[in-house]
Amino acid sequence: MDNRFTLKDFVFIVLLLLIIGAALMAMAQFNYVNKQVIALSRQIKTLNAQQLQQTQLLQQIAQHGLQVQPGNGTTQAAAAQKNIRETLPDGTRYVCYPNPPLLPHNPYSRKQYARGDWLVENLGEQPRTLTPFVARDEGAAIVQGWVQESLLSRDPVTLRWEPWLARSYRISPNGLKITFKIRRRACFSNGQPVTAQDVVFSYNTMMNPAVDDAPQRVYLNDVRSCRAIGKRTVVFTFKQRYFKALEVVGGISVLPESVYKFKKGSEFNKRGHLLVGSGPYMLDKWTGGEIVLVRNPRYWGPLPTFNRIIYRFIQNPQAALQAFLAGQIDTDSPQPSQWVKYINQPGFTKTHHCYKFLTPAAGYYYIGWNLKKPEFKDRLTRTALCMLVDRNAIIKTFLHGLAQPMTGPFNPLSPQNDPHIKPIAYDPAKAMLLLRQAGWVMGSDGTLHRDGKAFKFQILMPSRDPLIQNICVYIKQQFAKAGIDMSVQPLEFSVLIEKIDNRQFSAVFGGWTGGIENDPYQIWDSASYADKGSNAGDFDNAQADKLISEGRREMNTAKRMAIWHTFQAIVYRQQPYMFLFTPEALMFINQRFHNTAPVGKFGPLEANWFVPLKLQKYQ
Amino acid sequence: MTTYIIRRLLLMIPTLLGMTLMLFIIVRMAPGLTTGGGQFSAGIMQSRQAQKQEQEILERRLHLVDKNGHPISLPMQYILWLKSTCEGHLGTSIVYQEPVMTLIEQRLPVTLTINAIAMAVIYLVSIPGGLITALNQGKWIDRSYGFFSLALYSLPVIWLGSTLLGFLANPQYFNWFPSAGLHSTNTGNMTFFQYIADYLYHIVLPIVCSVYGGFAFLSKQIRGSILENLQQDYVRTARAKGLSGTTVLTRHVFRNSLLNLITLTGMSLPGLLSGSVIIEQIFSINGMGRLAYTSTLARDLPVIQDLALVGSVLTLLSYLAVDICYHLADPRVIYD
């Protein structure tokens, strides 16, 4: 074999060296360009800070009741303007907030208050898309909440709907017409004013059948029309009264038509990275590892505190907690076991803010019975099953006490919930009495029997949740003591849903998300059983149906809550579900943030937080 | 050789058809297909009307029904998918609403970087390891290397990853590495080299998890191959000619022993593009593994099918490349 170093080898080596050299030079060039870019961005930040100072000055002037005339610099006093919330003689409800409402416990008057720093949080899963109306996940909603706004916002303490982008709204006496007047100074981040036409565009986008937002569109089914009158007035008319009408139309995110206009709905669906609105922040970038929001320098409302808000995607709870402890992220939502471990560590609560709280939006866990199955057809049996399970023990053992038992389908914090209804107590002796009354008899095999059939059934549960698995095993043991044979079948989530849709189950372990005031029609009305509806267990109660129908059309809040309470009493008595618990939300916050205490019923509000100048970490 | 290559390329077509057909049938027959991984329904308060509309849209996108809502038969579904694939339309993800190729482009560099570095590390450690253990067959160095490499091979990734995370990325123990992601928060202020250094710093633990199990297999293969070649007549002849042990080893034995590596390298090429779900989940890395995993759970059929198609093509091409490299490395190898 000829191993001499030939010309071919020489050329090869030279080429290789040239390639390596070129790569190194390119890297050095990138480095140089990067340095220039960093220098430029520092200059931009300085300019932004100057602009911020000017805007702060203008706001301070406005807060003293003075207005600056554009162009000539003179000022004139503006009349003191109070919020109006009244019912007019003809029955029209009129609400007017001349200035956008400030959050309760806002930080602006605090001595140490300073703008600046970044807020770095963990979203967990990366959102699949940020397209308004199309995005479904919680992470997308959190990000969109900083960038886009709606006509109304909800006060976290009173839970009332207050004008936000709208300056005022009027509800006609019959509840079939709502008129909004948009604030003059409301504008999008590109400087364009928010107009009535933008609201109409947003509504039409939601109603476009080609736009992938069916879950939200159905809530607008009762809207007859949405039209703009002039530049700042929008009128919604409805086909029939619906108690959520104000919430539904007032909660539509207002999109700038000039940015989002489209020819085909599929075009709109695919703009996953486009997020523009009138909110206090703008989407700067979305990479595989984070979403970065920057302060909107043109924001029309109270100037936001943080320079940036960054959301990272750390799915592993252990990694997320460690990232929090290492200071890589500023907040963490620990698991119950993590909460208990760190709360009990000496000094941890002194060096970190720790909060646990319930929110109305928190969902609940339940076991749903298939009421078409003979073993679950009677109320006595279902009530007895509930009495056989010590839910307080479940909460204490598996959730470390960090949950509250549920009595019905409404969150304990929601006004829909009747606080006088108490959870069914754990009472195995009484449960056995009820089972006997229901016709169950203990057989020689140690299992209860009725009509010649053993009390034996299978519960379906999602396979990836160890908490649910532990709870099911515990419940199985409790039932076994009473002579009930329950087997546990873990299933992949999509298969579980298919089984539920096809009604191929006896019992299922499930959970629902919540809200401040939910429409019970979807889950509890008898019409929701057919066609794979959400009333999978076939809860069919004429009185409940009537109450649901009445409640949906009742516009008076006090009367409506009374209807929901009566409805809850029926569900409580009938026990179509074994209502288990609603978990408490847990939060660790980096200590450099101030004013982090929960506000009203919403928990800690990031919009209220700030970092004193001396403690600021990022520029 | 040219004839052989053309024949192999032509044979790829029926092989691909068979592989895609089999995968298509398995995926389409899996339960939970039209619930979209449950993303449309349970757990979320929404009306049945909304669920129904979304299910109808899903069924049309998956070519389960035609424009009029009539069901399309399974063979026709396959033909429709094949047709659009041949036309270059790799489909749009149902979950992400983005073209599958865009999703792959976003995630592939991450997975490729980690796997390429991991592969390089494995080879850099395993080749000398195999050589040294072969030359010291039966001695303590051979036994201890074999013991430790097999012990490492036996460790489950999920355990080791969590342990590394819990100790080396935990401020309460050794806070040596970051716990998640590929970059720090303030990369905007970093120069290019700082950015690269930050990236490398973040991928240390994922790479450790990727490499530790690979030493045993490769080093044992090389060890066996070297030992086999050491027994060959040409080695005795080379020694008889007066060549030094080092020369015999480096010029003859080692080069011939590396032929096995060609096969192993070729077979591991498709693996470069598929990430590890467990490692990506533990370290919160958005790579190909997570894409495949979340798509499977969500029944995102376009992504599942297209990832499988890409993987199949690469596997077949890598096998062909291995055969070609074999011929180049050893001209005695001739294909009919």
XYZ file of N, CA, C and O in Angstrom, chain A residues 1 3 24 26-28 30-31 34-35 38 41-42 45 118 120 125-129 134 136 209 211-219 221 269-270 272-273 285 288 290 310 312-316 318-320 322-323 325-326 328 341-342 345 364 409 464 492-495 497-498 500-501 511-514 518-519 522-523 530-534 618, chain B residues 30-55 57 61 92 94-98 106-107 162 165-167 169-173 175 177-196 202 251 255 280-286 290 293-294 296-299:
664
model
N 0.832 -1.188 0.000
C 0.000 0.000 0.000
C 0.865 1.235 0.000
O 1.838 1.315 0.743
N 1.609 4.774 1.054
C 1.139 5.727 2.059
C 1.818 7.070 1.938
O 1.879 7.813 2.902
N -13.985 30.070 11.972
C -13.515 30.875 13.110
C -13.680 32.361 12.828
O -14.099 33.137 13.696
N -15.861 33.673 10.842
C -17.300 33.981 10.879
C -17.750 34.161 12.316
O -18.528 35.059 12.640
N -17.250 33.282 13.196
C -17.627 33.382 14.610
C -17.151 34.701 15.191
O -17.867 35.368 15.937
N -15.912 35.080 14.842
C -15.392 36.350 15.346
C -16.220 37.517 14.807
O -16.499 38.494 15.516
N -19.405 37.408 13.920
C -20.681 37.405 14.649
C -20.499 38.065 16.003
O -21.352 38.802 16.481
N -19.378 37.728 16.629
C -19.101 38.281 17.946
C -19.018 39.799 17.884
O -19.568 40.518 18.713
N -22.383 41.256 17.241
C -23.170 41.148 18.478
C -22.853 42.286 19.430
O -23.741 42.860 20.058
N -21.570 42.597 19.521
C -21.165 43.678 20.436
C -21.786 44.999 19.977
O -22.249 45.806 20.789
N -25.397 44.981 20.885
C -25.604 45.191 22.328
C -25.450 46.676 22.649
O -26.235 47.248 23.421
N -28.510 48.441 21.479
C -29.702 48.173 22.308
C -29.592 48.937 23.618
O -30.605 49.362 24.187
N -28.374 49.145 24.107
C -28.224 49.948 25.332
C -28.662 51.391 25.060
O -29.312 52.035 25.886
N -32.340 51.480 24.998
C -32.896 51.394 26.356
C -32.839 52.755 27.032
O -33.768 53.153 27.738
N -36.896 42.856 35.701
C -37.642 41.897 34.889
C -38.397 40.968 35.814
O -38.006 40.734 36.956
N -39.403 37.057 35.692
C -39.153 35.814 34.951
C -39.987 34.713 35.593
O -39.816 34.409 36.773
N -45.623 24.152 30.222
C -45.658 23.753 28.815
C -45.594 24.975 27.909
O -46.185 26.008 28.206
N -44.901 24.803 26.801
C -44.869 25.894 25.828
C -46.245 26.007 25.194
O -46.843 24.989 24.843
N -46.762 27.227 25.040
C -48.050 27.352 24.353
C -47.944 26.813 22.941
O -46.898 26.901 22.301
N -49.032 26.261 22.449
C -49.000 25.719 21.096
C -49.097 26.829 20.070
O -48.545 26.759 18.997
N -49.831 27.870 20.403
C -49.950 29.012 19.521
C -50.346 30.195 20.384
O -50.865 30.018 21.491
N -57.848 31.429 19.078
C -57.537 30.058 18.667
C -56.791 29.304 19.760
O -56.993 28.114 19.960
N -55.719 27.634 23.125
C -56.579 27.021 24.141
C -55.910 26.915 25.500
O -56.562 26.755 26.504
N -66.582 31.089 10.699
C -66.532 29.633 10.916
C -65.191 29.007 10.549
O -64.868 27.918 11.006
N -62.348 30.277 11.347
C -61.382 30.526 12.434
C -61.589 29.447 13.494
O -62.708 29.137 13.877
N -60.495 28.922 13.942
C -60.516 27.731 14.795
C -60.800 28.072 16.249
O -60.000 27.768 17.136
N -61.940 28.687 16.522
C -62.212 29.106 17.905
C -63.616 28.691 18.338
O -64.317 29.439 19.023
N -64.014 27.484 17.960
C -65.372 27.017 18.274
C -65.736 27.131 19.755
O -66.853 27.504 20.082
N -64.818 26.817 20.684
C -65.212 26.895 22.103
C -65.659 28.284 22.522
O -66.524 28.430 23.377
N -65.080 29.317 21.937
C -65.459 30.670 22.326
C -66.627 31.164 21.500
O -67.457 31.949 21.981
N -66.712 30.701 20.273
C -67.751 31.192 19.375
C -69.142 30.847 19.879
O -70.075 31.619 19.734
N -69.260 29.675 20.507
C -70.611 29.255 20.920
C -71.206 30.197 21.946
O -72.418 30.344 22.044
N -70.341 30.853 22.733
C -70.875 31.785 23.725
C -71.474 33.024 23.074
O -72.196 33.779 23.713
N -73.361 32.802 20.415
C -74.506 32.371 19.599
C -75.746 33.210 19.838
O -76.586 33.352 18.951
N -55.665 31.454 11.462
C -55.318 30.360 12.373
C -53.823 30.116 12.457
O -53.310 29.678 13.472
N -53.136 30.391 11.350
C -51.730 29.976 11.269
C -50.756 31.032 11.777
O -49.553 30.820 11.758
N -49.349 31.931 14.393
C -49.154 31.553 15.793
C -48.271 32.507 16.581
O -48.373 32.601 17.793
N -47.369 33.214 15.892
C -46.416 34.066 16.592
C -46.779 35.541 16.517
O -45.986 36.393 16.909
N -40.155 38.436 21.500
C -39.738 37.243 20.765
C -40.256 35.995 21.451
O -40.555 35.990 22.644
N -37.645 28.719 21.257
C -37.969 27.403 21.803
C -37.882 27.359 23.316
O -38.424 26.468 23.952
N -38.222 30.347 25.519
C -38.868 31.408 26.296
C -39.710 32.317 25.412
O -39.552 32.365 24.200
N -40.619 37.662 31.227
C -40.096 36.521 30.457
C -40.740 35.252 30.980
O -40.788 35.030 32.191
N -40.514 31.185 30.776
C -39.720 30.032 30.353
C -40.600 28.790 30.408
O -41.679 28.804 30.990
N -40.104 27.731 29.762
C -40.911 26.510 29.668
C -40.176 25.381 30.380
O -39.397 24.648 29.775
N -40.422 25.244 31.653
C -39.782 24.177 32.423
C -40.889 23.231 32.869
O -41.682 23.552 33.755
N -40.954 22.061 32.226
C -42.062 21.152 32.506
C -41.837 20.335 33.770
O -42.780 19.979 34.455
N -40.598 20.024 34.052
C -40.289 19.169 35.192
C -40.454 19.962 36.492
O -39.750 20.956 36.688
N -39.494 19.372 39.505
C -38.270 19.424 40.299
C -37.310 20.457 39.717
O -36.733 21.270 40.437
N -37.178 20.439 38.397
C -36.281 21.394 37.737
C -36.782 22.815 37.933
O -35.987 23.743 38.133
N -38.097 22.990 37.898
C -38.663 24.334 38.056
C -38.374 24.865 39.455
O -37.965 26.026 39.628
N -35.957 23.988 41.444
C -34.520 24.261 41.567
C -34.138 25.529 40.828
O -33.281 26.284 41.275
N -34.761 25.749 39.687
C -34.485 26.986 38.963
C -34.930 28.184 39.795
O -34.258 29.217 39.817
N -35.083 28.263 43.164
C -34.167 28.390 44.301
C -32.824 28.973 43.861
O -32.165 29.680 44.629
N -32.451 28.695 42.627
C -31.184 29.221 42.104
C -31.329 30.645 41.568
O -30.359 31.240 41.130
N -33.044 31.518 38.905
C -33.184 31.604 37.447
C -34.594 32.018 37.045
O -34.810 32.575 35.970
N -42.384 20.522 52.281
C -40.947 20.356 52.589
C -40.296 21.708 52.823
O -39.564 21.899 53.809
N -40.551 22.657 51.952
C -39.811 23.911 52.035
C -40.404 24.873 53.050
O -39.682 25.637 53.684
N -38.877 24.268 56.283
C -37.434 24.482 56.439
C -37.204 25.786 57.176
O -37.827 26.800 56.849
N -62.222 21.431 39.971
C -62.413 20.454 41.034
C -62.305 19.047 40.463
O -62.444 18.841 39.252
N -71.079 21.633 42.207
C -70.298 21.989 41.022
C -69.720 23.394 41.034
O -69.095 23.796 40.060
N -51.612 9.125 33.596
C -50.320 9.758 33.866
C -50.287 10.524 35.171
O -49.364 11.271 35.418
N -54.911 6.033 28.792
C -54.349 7.240 28.198
C -55.485 8.249 28.001
O -56.618 7.858 27.726
N -55.153 9.524 28.140
C -56.188 10.540 28.220
C -57.113 10.546 27.005
O -58.342 10.637 27.151
N -56.554 10.439 25.814
C -57.417 10.515 24.633
C -58.349 9.302 24.568
O -59.498 9.405 24.136
N -57.861 8.162 25.038
C -58.704 6.965 25.056
C -59.796 7.128 26.110
O -60.944 6.726 25.900
N -61.155 9.904 27.053
C -62.171 10.811 26.519
C -63.088 10.069 25.556
O -64.308 10.259 25.550
N -62.493 9.212 24.758
C -63.296 8.464 23.785
C -64.308 7.572 24.505
O -65.462 7.450 24.099
N -65.531 8.060 27.466
C -66.563 8.907 28.075
C -67.559 9.346 27.006
O -68.764 9.299 27.189
N -67.032 9.785 25.862
C -67.907 10.249 24.777
C -68.860 9.153 24.325
O -70.018 9.424 23.982
N -62.062 15.727 36.205
C -61.909 17.059 36.773
C -62.452 18.090 35.813
O -62.447 17.871 34.593
N -62.946 19.171 36.337
C -63.410 20.281 35.511
C -62.663 21.537 35.930
O -62.382 21.736 37.102
N -62.389 22.381 34.945
C -61.869 23.701 35.290
C -63.051 24.554 35.747
O -64.203 24.152 35.579
N -62.731 25.710 36.310
C -63.816 26.489 36.893
C -63.876 27.899 36.360
O -63.242 28.251 35.377
N -70.209 29.946 36.489
C -70.294 29.016 35.367
C -71.722 28.819 34.922
O -72.663 28.930 35.704
N -71.851 28.482 33.669
C -73.160 28.121 33.134
C -73.305 26.611 33.280
O -72.608 25.854 32.613
N -74.005 23.084 30.278
C -73.165 22.132 29.549
C -73.077 20.785 30.254
O -73.089 19.742 29.613
N -72.966 20.800 31.568
C -72.713 19.545 32.284
C -73.984 18.954 32.871
O -74.127 17.733 32.948
N -77.173 13.898 25.105
C -77.191 13.377 23.745
C -75.988 13.861 22.954
O -75.375 14.874 23.295
N -75.668 13.127 21.936
C -74.665 13.561 20.960
C -73.298 13.809 21.598
O -72.626 14.802 21.314
N -72.928 12.915 22.492
C -71.610 12.961 23.164
C -71.420 14.246 23.967
O -70.316 14.780 24.044
N -72.477 14.746 24.541
C -72.371 15.947 25.350
C -71.650 15.694 26.661
O -71.330 14.556 27.021
N -71.438 16.771 27.410
C -70.642 16.662 28.630
C -71.404 16.048 29.796
O -70.792 15.706 30.807
N -32.158 42.958 37.033
C -31.926 43.050 35.592
C -32.176 44.492 35.127
O -33.026 45.192 35.675
N -55.469 3.323 16.194
C -55.290 3.566 17.633
C -56.540 4.239 18.191
O -57.144 5.073 17.538
N -56.919 3.879 19.412
C -58.099 4.522 20.007
C -57.796 5.974 20.343
O -56.651 6.365 20.493
N -58.867 6.728 20.469
C -58.722 8.131 20.842
C -58.326 9.021 19.696
O -57.876 10.133 19.902
N -58.547 8.568 18.486
C -58.071 9.310 17.317
C -58.766 10.643 17.176
O -58.146 11.672 16.956
N -60.088 10.624 17.294
C -60.817 11.838 16.971
C -61.065 12.716 18.188
O -61.784 13.691 18.103
N -60.451 12.344 19.315
C -60.592 13.261 20.444
C -59.447 14.238 20.466
O -59.385 15.102 21.334
N -58.542 14.089 19.542
C -57.412 15.010 19.440
C -56.591 15.030 20.707
O -56.137 16.078 21.156
N -56.450 13.873 21.331
C -55.673 13.833 22.556
C -56.419 14.461 23.713
O -55.841 14.825 24.729
N -57.721 14.614 23.542
C -58.494 15.200 24.627
C -58.377 16.697 24.702
O -58.881 17.324 25.634
N -57.737 17.303 23.696
C -57.544 18.739 23.793
C -58.826 19.504 23.545
O -58.913 20.682 23.852
N -59.838 18.824 23.020
C -61.060 19.552 22.687
C -62.097 19.487 23.781
O -63.068 20.199 23.740
N -61.923 18.581 24.690
C -63.090 18.372 25.542
C -62.764 18.301 27.016
O -62.459 19.291 27.637
N -62.820 17.145 27.567
C -62.994 17.000 29.010
C -62.025 17.824 29.819
O -60.865 17.969 29.478
N -62.501 18.325 30.917
C -61.675 19.152 31.773
C -61.843 20.612 31.463
O -61.473 21.460 32.264
N -62.395 20.909 30.321
C -62.565 22.312 29.961
C -64.057 22.563 29.823
O -64.757 21.808 29.176
N -64.501 23.647 30.432
C -65.911 23.978 30.337
C -66.192 24.495 28.940
O -65.884 25.624 28.625
N -66.728 23.684 28.101
C -67.151 24.195 26.800
C -68.301 23.356 26.296
O -68.481 22.217 26.689
N -69.056 23.943 25.408
C -70.307 23.294 25.055
C -70.063 22.153 24.086
O -69.034 22.067 23.420
N -71.070 21.289 23.997
C -70.993 20.154 23.096
C -70.964 20.643 21.661
O -70.326 20.060 20.795
N -71.640 21.760 21.423
C -71.665 22.308 20.070
C -70.241 22.641 19.637
O -69.833 22.366 18.510
N -69.498 23.238 20.552
C -68.112 23.588 20.236
C -67.285 22.335 20.002
O -66.500 22.257 19.051
N -67.489 21.346 20.851
C -66.730 20.108 20.693
C -67.036 19.468 19.354
O -66.149 18.968 18.664
N -68.313 19.517 19.008
C -68.727 18.860 17.762
C -68.115 19.575 16.567
O -67.619 18.939 15.632
N -68.132 20.899 16.609
C -67.556 21.658 15.497
C -66.071 21.338 15.366
O -65.561 21.141 14.268
N -65.395 21.284 16.482
C -63.962 21.027 16.428
C -63.681 19.621 15.955
O -62.721 19.384 15.217
N -64.514 18.700 16.356
C -64.311 17.323 15.924
C -64.524 17.213 14.418
O -63.793 16.497 13.738
N -64.009 19.593 12.230
C -62.843 20.193 11.587
C -61.684 19.206 11.627
O -60.952 19.015 10.650
N -59.596 17.583 8.509
C -58.149 17.788 8.354
C -57.410 16.465 8.283
O -56.381 16.353 7.626
N -49.917 19.905 8.017
C -49.901 20.933 9.052
C -50.290 20.287 10.363
O -51.233 19.506 10.417
N -52.001 19.601 13.688
C -53.327 19.961 14.202
C -53.184 20.743 15.497
O -53.934 21.654 15.788
N -52.185 20.386 16.264
C -52.025 20.994 17.587
C -51.394 22.375 17.479
O -51.865 23.336 18.071
N -50.327 22.479 16.724
C -49.567 23.730 16.655
C -50.008 24.637 15.514
O -49.578 25.788 15.444
N -50.812 24.108 14.602
C -51.281 24.888 13.450
C -50.124 25.401 12.598
O -50.237 26.456 11.994
N -49.053 24.676 12.595
C -47.906 25.082 11.777
C -47.511 23.913 10.902
O -47.759 22.758 11.249
N -37.510 23.870 13.789
C -37.307 24.545 15.073
C -36.618 23.622 16.065
O -35.805 24.045 16.869
N -36.955 22.358 16.006
C -36.501 21.447 17.059
C -35.278 20.625 16.667
O -34.530 20.168 17.529
N -32.609 12.418 36.917
C -33.206 13.066 38.090
C -32.172 13.244 39.197
O -32.177 14.249 39.905
N -29.858 16.025 38.258
C -30.599 17.272 38.428
C -30.722 17.622 39.906
O -30.540 18.766 40.312
N -31.018 16.619 40.706
C -31.261 16.869 42.123
C -30.018 17.230 42.912
O -30.119 17.887 43.944
N -28.837 16.818 42.423
C -27.621 17.109 43.175
C -26.753 18.181 42.518
O -26.238 19.062 43.199
N -27.599 20.358 40.110
C -28.276 21.580 39.681
C -29.176 22.103 40.789
O -30.155 22.799 40.521
N -28.851 21.770 41.984
C -29.693 22.127 43.125
C -28.919 23.054 44.042
O -27.866 22.673 44.548
N -29.429 24.249 44.282
C -28.701 25.180 45.162
C -28.488 24.609 46.569
O -27.618 25.072 47.288
N -29.288 23.622 46.939
C -29.124 23.077 48.281
C -28.012 22.027 48.343
O -27.635 21.605 49.438
N -27.491 21.623 47.214
C -26.359 20.680 47.181
C -25.221 21.316 46.393
O -24.538 22.201 46.896
N -24.613 23.473 43.225
C -25.297 24.278 42.207
C -24.332 24.525 41.049
O -23.980 25.653 40.739
N -24.617 23.379 37.769
C -25.192 23.495 36.429
C -26.617 24.028 36.522
O -27.260 23.917 37.551
N -27.119 24.578 35.430
C -28.527 25.022 35.443
C -29.455 23.823 35.369
O -29.060 22.746 34.892
N -30.668 24.010 35.829
C -31.583 22.869 35.937
C -32.461 22.668 34.718
O -33.055 21.607 34.564
N -32.551 23.670 33.880
C -33.500 23.512 32.770
C -33.126 24.427 31.624
O -32.461 25.446 31.824
N -33.571 24.057 30.457
C -33.449 24.923 29.296
C -32.072 24.872 28.669
O -31.176 24.132 29.103
N -31.920 25.679 27.614
C -30.676 25.703 26.863
C -29.944 27.039 26.987
O -28.831 27.164 26.480
N -30.600 28.014 27.605
C -29.970 29.330 27.699
C -30.344 29.987 29.004
O -31.392 29.694 29.586
N -29.496 30.919 29.418
C -29.844 31.757 30.556
C -30.849 32.803 30.115
O -31.147 32.935 28.927
N -31.325 33.558 31.088
C -32.387 34.514 30.797
C -31.894 35.717 30.020
O -32.556 36.206 29.119
N -30.703 36.219 30.376
C -30.263 37.497 29.791
C -29.278 37.287 28.660
O -28.211 37.892 28.626
N -29.618 36.442 27.708
C -28.700 36.184 26.598
C -28.635 37.368 25.655
O -27.725 37.461 24.829
N -29.586 38.290 25.769
C -29.577 39.449 24.886
C -28.331 40.300 25.074
O -27.921 41.032 24.176
N -27.726 40.211 26.268
C -26.536 41.014 26.526
C -25.239 40.242 26.323
O -24.172 40.691 26.713
N -25.351 39.076 25.742
C -24.161 38.243 25.575
C -23.579 38.402 24.185
O -24.310 38.565 23.197
N -22.248 38.330 24.135
C -21.592 38.294 22.835
C -21.752 36.886 22.261
O -22.231 35.975 22.943
N -21.294 36.709 21.055
C -21.467 35.427 20.393
C -20.779 34.311 21.164
O -21.358 33.253 21.411
N -19.529 34.549 21.556
C -18.798 33.495 22.261
C -19.401 33.230 23.640
O -19.436 32.087 24.093
N -19.871 34.271 24.281
C -20.533 34.082 25.576
C -21.805 33.253 25.394
O -22.127 32.393 26.207
N -22.489 33.518 24.299
C -23.727 32.784 23.993
C -23.417 31.304 23.785
O -24.120 30.432 24.306
N -22.351 31.032 23.040
C -21.969 29.636 22.796
C -21.581 28.968 24.109
O -21.959 27.836 24.400
N -25.240 24.810 29.460
C -26.582 24.280 29.716
C -26.749 22.846 29.227
O -27.643 22.141 29.708
N -1.320 0.780 11.975
C -1.465 0.791 10.517
C -2.320 -0.349 10.003
O -2.909 -0.265 8.940
N -7.008 -0.177 11.844
C -7.769 0.262 10.668
C -8.744 -0.821 10.224
O -9.867 -0.545 9.816
N -35.196 15.016 27.419
C -35.782 16.320 27.098
C -36.829 16.704 28.126
O -37.010 17.877 28.429
N -37.515 15.738 28.659
C -38.528 16.035 29.666
C -37.864 16.456 30.973
O -38.281 17.418 31.606
N -36.812 15.745 31.367
C -36.161 16.049 32.647
C -35.531 17.441 32.603
O -35.643 18.206 33.567
N -34.880 17.760 31.494
C -34.149 19.023 31.409
C -34.916 20.099 30.645
O -34.359 21.144 30.313
N -36.189 19.851 30.365
C -37.069 20.841 29.715
C -36.456 21.380 28.437
O -36.280 22.586 28.262
N -36.107 20.474 27.557
C -35.518 20.844 26.268
C -36.568 20.583 25.196
O -37.189 19.529 25.172
N -36.705 21.537 24.324
C -37.718 21.423 23.270
C -37.100 20.798 22.032
O -36.722 21.481 21.107
N -39.547 15.302 22.354
C -40.773 15.840 22.940
C -41.823 16.059 21.858
O -43.010 15.842 22.101
N -43.346 12.751 21.193
C -44.118 12.293 22.354
C -45.437 13.045 22.470
O -46.512 12.452 22.574
N -45.370 14.381 22.432
C -46.602 15.164 22.580
C -47.527 14.949 21.384
O -48.748 14.935 21.536
N -47.837 12.176 19.707
C -48.471 10.866 19.870
C -49.617 10.954 20.872
O -50.708 10.440 20.639
N -49.361 11.632 21.972
C -50.418 11.756 22.977
C -51.597 12.560 22.451
O -52.751 12.278 22.776
N -51.301 13.562 21.646
C -52.366 14.425 21.135
C -52.963 13.879 19.843
O -53.832 14.521 19.261
N -52.484 12.726 19.409
C -52.957 12.139 18.151
C -52.811 13.144 17.007
O -53.696 13.297 16.179
